[in-house]
Amino acid sequence: MYTNLQECLDFVFSIRTSVYKRTPLEMIEDILADLGNPHHNFKSIHFAGSNGKGSTLNAVDSILKDANLSVGVFTSPHIHRVNERIRINDVQIPDGELLEYLNQVLEIVETKYDGKYPTFFGIITIVAYIYFAKQQVDVALIETGIGGLRDSTNVITPLVSVITTVSYDHMDVLGKTIQEIASEKAGIIKPGVPVVSSVKNPEAQQVIRDTAAEKNAPLQQLEDDMKVSNVRLENGYQVFDLEIGEERLEGIELSMFGTHQAENAGLAVTAVRALKPTFEISDEAIYSGLKKAKWAGRFEKFGEHIVIDGAHNPEGMTMLLQTLTAVYPEYNYHFLYAALEEKDNASSVSMVDQVASTITFTSFHHAGATPKDKLLDYSSHIEKSAADDWKAVIDTFKTTHQANDVLVITGSLYFMSEVREFLLQTTK
């Protein structure tokens, strides 16, 4: 098998999923069974949602680490390198183990399944499950890739299932209606396993309720069973109060901004409380963990005049613009936008048009990236333009911006990975 990690990853990235007339997840389950079912050997929390699942997972991670637990995390996409997807207490899986476990999976597929591979995401999910079992984590936080019901991660029985939002996204895979998409997200709900949800869309919320009731899964729903209130900015932090049933936590401080992040944090606390009696998490760990929690590429500031945010659908864009106007009132907003072709860019661009002083469209290194001129056509803004060199756009802004200007870079998490690496190298 492979002796060089990059060569191995190049192969895995090149895989095209084999066509099977098999039930969803059967291939993943078969390979895991060949490996001794490592996913049965650690406790987990499962996260799904169109937006917010990464931020909510990150908040839970920060709380549990402050409670001195060994916390495995599986997220996607990666920002800089594949190892970021699999980590324990912020330490990424070492190259040696990543290569070893990839080789194990590849060998099984070649010898037992005639080289008919699952997706890249399926393979890396299996690797994560092997690693977490080997390292004997106290709990693993598992983020779905797309949807939930048929997602490669959905072979676990977690301690808690977390569903953040449901909106129109990945419609080619998940369905054309909110109900269909919600059904896919609700697919992570397991019999008797507690569910916490911040889904607001009434139709989607009803699907979550019906699925939870059908599976006898206790459900806690935002606004009904948990309430976030009194959201404000104090001393450089976003602060809010939280009620969960009869319990009240006041003055919770966040390093992340936007009402949606307060709701994500409230959902995270509710999920942590649902871990009882397996884990008893103190209020101190909740307060200290949330104060530290940050999530790369989500309203992340580079200095005082550049913000990057991976808003990739209309719901995410709504949240970004609400946060932007709250944190930077009375500023001129200059947007740099690039996105994947599969997204509802027409709607997102229309929203940006309403608040932008200028908007520049570009593209990036991804097979699914939308051509910049196509994005340009979506915009009706009088100060719109297209640029091949987005790095030059950023450099020009740095040297010419005024005190009340802010550059907002958005449209895709994949684009954020390239931008973030550039900004880390060039921003003091």
mmCIF file with all atom_site columns, C-alpha atoms in Angstrom, residues 83-208:
data_model
loop_
_atom_site.group_PDB
_atom_site.id
_atom_site.type_symbol
_atom_site.label_atom_id
_atom_site.label_alt_id
_atom_site.label_comp_id
_atom_site.label_asym_id
_atom_site.label_entity_id
_atom_site.label_seq_id
_atom_site.pdbx_PDB_ins_code
_atom_site.Cartn_x
_atom_site.Cartn_y
_atom_site.Cartn_z
_atom_site.occupancy
_atom_site.B_iso_or_equiv
_atom_site.pdbx_formal_charge
_atom_site.auth_seq_id
_atom_site.auth_comp_id
_atom_site.auth_asym_id
_atom_site.auth_atom_id
_atom_site.pdbx_PDB_model_num
ATOM 1   C CA . ASN A 1 83  ? -5.731  16.169 9.320  1.00 0.00 ? 83  ASN A CA 1
ATOM 2   C CA . GLU A 1 84  ? -7.851  19.081 10.641 1.00 0.00 ? 84  GLU A CA 1
ATOM 3   C CA . ARG A 1 85  ? -10.977 16.994 10.111 1.00 0.00 ? 85  ARG A CA 1
ATOM 4   C CA . ILE A 1 86  ? -9.924  14.504 12.790 1.00 0.00 ? 86  ILE A CA 1
ATOM 5   C CA . ARG A 1 87  ? -8.582  15.797 16.089 1.00 0.00 ? 87  ARG A CA 1
ATOM 6   C CA . ILE A 1 88  ? -8.559  15.168 19.824 1.00 0.00 ? 88  ILE A CA 1
ATOM 7   C CA . ASN A 1 89  ? -8.427  18.114 22.223 1.00 0.00 ? 89  ASN A CA 1
ATOM 8   C CA . ASP A 1 90  ? -7.287  20.362 19.346 1.00 0.00 ? 90  ASP A CA 1
ATOM 9   C CA . VAL A 1 91  ? -4.457  18.023 18.287 1.00 0.00 ? 91  VAL A CA 1
ATOM 10  C CA . GLN A 1 92  ? -4.834  16.809 14.714 1.00 0.00 ? 92  GLN A CA 1
ATOM 11  C CA . ILE A 1 93  ? -4.419  13.148 13.822 1.00 0.00 ? 93  ILE A CA 1
ATOM 12  C CA . PRO A 1 94  ? -0.682  12.581 13.153 1.00 0.00 ? 94  PRO A CA 1
ATOM 13  C CA . ASP A 1 95  ? 0.375   11.888 9.584  1.00 0.00 ? 95  ASP A CA 1
ATOM 14  C CA . GLY A 1 96  ? 1.569   8.396  10.535 1.00 0.00 ? 96  GLY A CA 1
ATOM 15  C CA . GLU A 1 97  ? -1.750  7.262  11.939 1.00 0.00 ? 97  GLU A CA 1
ATOM 16  C CA . LEU A 1 98  ? -3.705  8.924  9.143  1.00 0.00 ? 98  LEU A CA 1
ATOM 17  C CA . LEU A 1 99  ? -1.677  7.028  6.556  1.00 0.00 ? 99  LEU A CA 1
ATOM 18  C CA . GLU A 1 100 ? -1.873  3.764  8.517  1.00 0.00 ? 100 GLU A CA 1
ATOM 19  C CA . TYR A 1 101 ? -5.662  3.848  8.844  1.00 0.00 ? 101 TYR A CA 1
ATOM 20  C CA . LEU A 1 102 ? -6.192  4.980  5.260  1.00 0.00 ? 102 LEU A CA 1
ATOM 21  C CA . ASN A 1 103 ? -4.125  2.007  4.113  1.00 0.00 ? 103 ASN A CA 1
ATOM 22  C CA . GLN A 1 104 ? -6.224  -0.319 6.279  1.00 0.00 ? 104 GLN A CA 1
ATOM 23  C CA . VAL A 1 105 ? -9.423  0.895  4.628  1.00 0.00 ? 105 VAL A CA 1
ATOM 24  C CA . LEU A 1 106 ? -7.981  0.824  1.110  1.00 0.00 ? 106 LEU A CA 1
ATOM 25  C CA . GLU A 1 107 ? -6.681  -2.709 1.570  1.00 0.00 ? 107 GLU A CA 1
ATOM 26  C CA . ILE A 1 108 ? -10.097 -3.954 2.728  1.00 0.00 ? 108 ILE A CA 1
ATOM 27  C CA . VAL A 1 109 ? -11.816 -2.345 -0.252 1.00 0.00 ? 109 VAL A CA 1
ATOM 28  C CA . GLU A 1 110 ? -9.289  -3.756 -2.714 1.00 0.00 ? 110 GLU A CA 1
ATOM 29  C CA . THR A 1 111 ? -9.300  -7.292 -1.312 1.00 0.00 ? 111 THR A CA 1
ATOM 30  C CA . LYS A 1 112 ? -12.941 -7.729 -0.288 1.00 0.00 ? 112 LYS A CA 1
ATOM 31  C CA . TYR A 1 113 ? -14.906 -5.353 -2.511 1.00 0.00 ? 113 TYR A CA 1
ATOM 32  C CA . ASP A 1 114 ? -13.007 -5.471 -5.804 1.00 0.00 ? 114 ASP A CA 1
ATOM 33  C CA . GLY A 1 115 ? -11.750 -1.898 -5.460 1.00 0.00 ? 115 GLY A CA 1
ATOM 34  C CA . LYS A 1 116 ? -15.276 -0.466 -5.512 1.00 0.00 ? 116 LYS A CA 1
ATOM 35  C CA . TYR A 1 117 ? -14.827 2.468  -3.159 1.00 0.00 ? 117 TYR A CA 1
ATOM 36  C CA . PRO A 1 118 ? -17.223 4.571  -1.134 1.00 0.00 ? 118 PRO A CA 1
ATOM 37  C CA . THR A 1 119 ? -16.787 8.357  -1.272 1.00 0.00 ? 119 THR A CA 1
ATOM 38  C CA . PHE A 1 120 ? -13.738 10.214 0.001  1.00 0.00 ? 120 PHE A CA 1
ATOM 39  C CA . PHE A 1 121 ? -15.928 11.451 2.849  1.00 0.00 ? 121 PHE A CA 1
ATOM 40  C CA . GLY A 1 122 ? -16.973 7.895  3.676  1.00 0.00 ? 122 GLY A CA 1
ATOM 41  C CA . ILE A 1 123 ? -13.354 6.746  3.810  1.00 0.00 ? 123 ILE A CA 1
ATOM 42  C CA . ILE A 1 124 ? -12.248 9.617  6.038  1.00 0.00 ? 124 ILE A CA 1
ATOM 43  C CA . THR A 1 125 ? -15.254 9.005  8.317  1.00 0.00 ? 125 THR A CA 1
ATOM 44  C CA . ILE A 1 126 ? -14.130 5.409  8.818  1.00 0.00 ? 126 ILE A CA 1
ATOM 45  C CA . VAL A 1 127 ? -10.590 6.606  9.567  1.00 0.00 ? 127 VAL A CA 1
ATOM 46  C CA . ALA A 1 128 ? -11.942 8.994  12.210 1.00 0.00 ? 128 ALA A CA 1
ATOM 47  C CA . TYR A 1 129 ? -13.888 6.191  13.875 1.00 0.00 ? 129 TYR A CA 1
ATOM 48  C CA . ILE A 1 130 ? -10.811 3.949  13.961 1.00 0.00 ? 130 ILE A CA 1
ATOM 49  C CA . TYR A 1 131 ? -8.705  6.736  15.476 1.00 0.00 ? 131 TYR A CA 1
ATOM 50  C CA . PHE A 1 132 ? -11.217 7.716  18.177 1.00 0.00 ? 132 PHE A CA 1
ATOM 51  C CA . ALA A 1 133 ? -11.619 4.069  19.221 1.00 0.00 ? 133 ALA A CA 1
ATOM 52  C CA . LYS A 1 134 ? -7.859  3.497  19.338 1.00 0.00 ? 134 LYS A CA 1
ATOM 53  C CA . GLN A 1 135 ? -7.315  6.652  21.383 1.00 0.00 ? 135 GLN A CA 1
ATOM 54  C CA . GLN A 1 136 ? -10.182 5.789  23.751 1.00 0.00 ? 136 GLN A CA 1
ATOM 55  C CA . VAL A 1 137 ? -11.707 9.267  23.743 1.00 0.00 ? 137 VAL A CA 1
ATOM 56  C CA . ASP A 1 138 ? -14.285 10.075 26.407 1.00 0.00 ? 138 ASP A CA 1
ATOM 57  C CA . VAL A 1 139 ? -16.656 11.357 23.732 1.00 0.00 ? 139 VAL A CA 1
ATOM 58  C CA . ALA A 1 140 ? -16.501 12.111 19.992 1.00 0.00 ? 140 ALA A CA 1
ATOM 59  C CA . LEU A 1 141 ? -18.346 15.012 18.355 1.00 0.00 ? 141 LEU A CA 1
ATOM 60  C CA . ILE A 1 142 ? -19.404 13.935 14.860 1.00 0.00 ? 142 ILE A CA 1
ATOM 61  C CA . GLU A 1 143 ? -20.555 16.418 12.220 1.00 0.00 ? 143 GLU A CA 1
ATOM 62  C CA . THR A 1 144 ? -22.541 15.164 9.249  1.00 0.00 ? 144 THR A CA 1
ATOM 63  C CA . GLY A 1 145 ? -21.276 15.950 5.774  1.00 0.00 ? 145 GLY A CA 1
ATOM 64  C CA . ILE A 1 146 ? -24.546 16.367 3.859  1.00 0.00 ? 146 ILE A CA 1
ATOM 65  C CA . GLY A 1 147 ? -27.990 15.754 5.316  1.00 0.00 ? 147 GLY A CA 1
ATOM 66  C CA . GLY A 1 148 ? -28.041 13.011 7.921  1.00 0.00 ? 148 GLY A CA 1
ATOM 67  C CA . LEU A 1 149 ? -30.173 10.019 7.028  1.00 0.00 ? 149 LEU A CA 1
ATOM 68  C CA . ARG A 1 150 ? -27.847 8.760  4.290  1.00 0.00 ? 150 ARG A CA 1
ATOM 69  C CA . ASP A 1 151 ? -24.709 10.499 5.505  1.00 0.00 ? 151 ASP A CA 1
ATOM 70  C CA . SER A 1 152 ? -21.625 8.336  6.003  1.00 0.00 ? 152 SER A CA 1
ATOM 71  C CA . THR A 1 153 ? -21.441 9.334  9.677  1.00 0.00 ? 153 THR A CA 1
ATOM 72  C CA . ASN A 1 154 ? -24.911 7.977  10.437 1.00 0.00 ? 154 ASN A CA 1
ATOM 73  C CA . VAL A 1 155 ? -23.879 4.569  11.749 1.00 0.00 ? 155 VAL A CA 1
ATOM 74  C CA . ILE A 1 156 ? -23.424 5.719  15.345 1.00 0.00 ? 156 ILE A CA 1
ATOM 75  C CA . THR A 1 157 ? -25.885 5.699  18.231 1.00 0.00 ? 157 THR A CA 1
ATOM 76  C CA . PRO A 1 158 ? -25.015 8.923  20.053 1.00 0.00 ? 158 PRO A CA 1
ATOM 77  C CA . LEU A 1 159 ? -25.723 10.150 23.552 1.00 0.00 ? 159 LEU A CA 1
ATOM 78  C CA . VAL A 1 160 ? -27.460 13.201 22.041 1.00 0.00 ? 160 VAL A CA 1
ATOM 79  C CA . SER A 1 161 ? -28.517 14.237 18.526 1.00 0.00 ? 161 SER A CA 1
ATOM 80  C CA . VAL A 1 162 ? -28.210 17.948 17.657 1.00 0.00 ? 162 VAL A CA 1
ATOM 81  C CA . ILE A 1 163 ? -30.036 19.602 14.739 1.00 0.00 ? 163 ILE A CA 1
ATOM 82  C CA . THR A 1 164 ? -29.329 23.288 14.155 1.00 0.00 ? 164 THR A CA 1
ATOM 83  C CA . THR A 1 165 ? -31.193 24.671 11.133 1.00 0.00 ? 165 THR A CA 1
ATOM 84  C CA . VAL A 1 166 ? -32.946 23.464 7.996  1.00 0.00 ? 166 VAL A CA 1
ATOM 85  C CA . SER A 1 167 ? -32.834 25.538 4.814  1.00 0.00 ? 167 SER A CA 1
ATOM 86  C CA . TYR A 1 168 ? -32.587 25.060 1.056  1.00 0.00 ? 168 TYR A CA 1
ATOM 87  C CA . ASP A 1 169 ? -29.139 23.567 0.482  1.00 0.00 ? 169 ASP A CA 1
ATOM 88  C CA . HIS A 1 170 ? -27.739 20.566 -1.422 1.00 0.00 ? 170 HIS A CA 1
ATOM 89  C CA . MET A 1 171 ? -31.150 20.233 -3.048 1.00 0.00 ? 171 MET A CA 1
ATOM 90  C CA . ASP A 1 172 ? -29.775 17.910 -5.720 1.00 0.00 ? 172 ASP A CA 1
ATOM 91  C CA . VAL A 1 173 ? -29.089 15.373 -2.972 1.00 0.00 ? 173 VAL A CA 1
ATOM 92  C CA . LEU A 1 174 ? -31.485 16.160 -0.120 1.00 0.00 ? 174 LEU A CA 1
ATOM 93  C CA . GLY A 1 175 ? -34.678 17.056 -1.966 1.00 0.00 ? 175 GLY A CA 1
ATOM 94  C CA . LYS A 1 176 ? -36.510 20.055 -3.375 1.00 0.00 ? 176 LYS A CA 1
ATOM 95  C CA . THR A 1 177 ? -38.801 20.871 -0.434 1.00 0.00 ? 177 THR A CA 1
ATOM 96  C CA . ILE A 1 178 ? -38.121 21.930 3.141  1.00 0.00 ? 178 ILE A CA 1
ATOM 97  C CA . GLN A 1 179 ? -39.950 18.831 4.369  1.00 0.00 ? 179 GLN A CA 1
ATOM 98  C CA . GLU A 1 180 ? -37.719 16.543 2.311  1.00 0.00 ? 180 GLU A CA 1
ATOM 99  C CA . ILE A 1 181 ? -34.553 18.286 3.482  1.00 0.00 ? 181 ILE A CA 1
ATOM 100 C CA . ALA A 1 182 ? -35.772 18.216 7.103  1.00 0.00 ? 182 ALA A CA 1
ATOM 101 C CA . SER A 1 183 ? -36.443 14.479 6.808  1.00 0.00 ? 183 SER A CA 1
ATOM 102 C CA . GLU A 1 184 ? -32.822 13.960 5.796  1.00 0.00 ? 184 GLU A CA 1
ATOM 103 C CA . LYS A 1 185 ? -31.550 16.024 8.744  1.00 0.00 ? 185 LYS A CA 1
ATOM 104 C CA . ALA A 1 186 ? -33.945 14.229 11.104 1.00 0.00 ? 186 ALA A CA 1
ATOM 105 C CA . GLY A 1 187 ? -32.407 10.964 9.963  1.00 0.00 ? 187 GLY A CA 1
ATOM 106 C CA . ILE A 1 188 ? -29.799 11.270 12.728 1.00 0.00 ? 188 ILE A CA 1
ATOM 107 C CA . ILE A 1 189 ? -32.523 10.919 15.372 1.00 0.00 ? 189 ILE A CA 1
ATOM 108 C CA . LYS A 1 190 ? -32.233 7.500  17.037 1.00 0.00 ? 190 LYS A CA 1
ATOM 109 C CA . PRO A 1 191 ? -34.780 5.570  19.128 1.00 0.00 ? 191 PRO A CA 1
ATOM 110 C CA . GLY A 1 192 ? -34.782 6.799  22.716 1.00 0.00 ? 192 GLY A CA 1
ATOM 111 C CA . VAL A 1 193 ? -31.844 9.182  22.198 1.00 0.00 ? 193 VAL A CA 1
ATOM 112 C CA . PRO A 1 194 ? -32.382 12.815 23.332 1.00 0.00 ? 194 PRO A CA 1
ATOM 113 C CA . VAL A 1 195 ? -32.621 15.434 20.565 1.00 0.00 ? 195 VAL A CA 1
ATOM 114 C CA . VAL A 1 196 ? -31.947 19.168 20.855 1.00 0.00 ? 196 VAL A CA 1
ATOM 115 C CA . SER A 1 197 ? -33.032 21.432 18.011 1.00 0.00 ? 197 SER A CA 1
ATOM 116 C CA . SER A 1 198 ? -32.894 25.107 17.065 1.00 0.00 ? 198 SER A CA 1
ATOM 117 C CA . VAL A 1 199 ? -34.794 24.592 13.794 1.00 0.00 ? 199 VAL A CA 1
ATOM 118 C CA . LYS A 1 200 ? -37.097 27.591 13.258 1.00 0.00 ? 200 LYS A CA 1
ATOM 119 C CA . ASN A 1 201 ? -38.852 26.891 9.963  1.00 0.00 ? 201 ASN A CA 1
ATOM 120 C CA . PRO A 1 202 ? -42.345 25.682 11.014 1.00 0.00 ? 202 PRO A CA 1
ATOM 121 C CA . GLU A 1 203 ? -42.580 22.957 8.380  1.00 0.00 ? 203 GLU A CA 1
ATOM 122 C CA . ALA A 1 204 ? -39.105 21.656 9.145  1.00 0.00 ? 204 ALA A CA 1
ATOM 123 C CA . GLN A 1 205 ? -39.729 21.881 12.875 1.00 0.00 ? 205 GLN A CA 1
ATOM 124 C CA . GLN A 1 206 ? -42.825 19.727 12.497 1.00 0.00 ? 206 GLN A CA 1
ATOM 125 C CA . VAL A 1 207 ? -40.794 17.055 10.697 1.00 0.00 ? 207 VAL A CA 1
ATOM 126 C CA . ILE A 1 208 ? -38.299 17.063 13.590 1.00 0.00 ? 208 ILE A CA 1
#
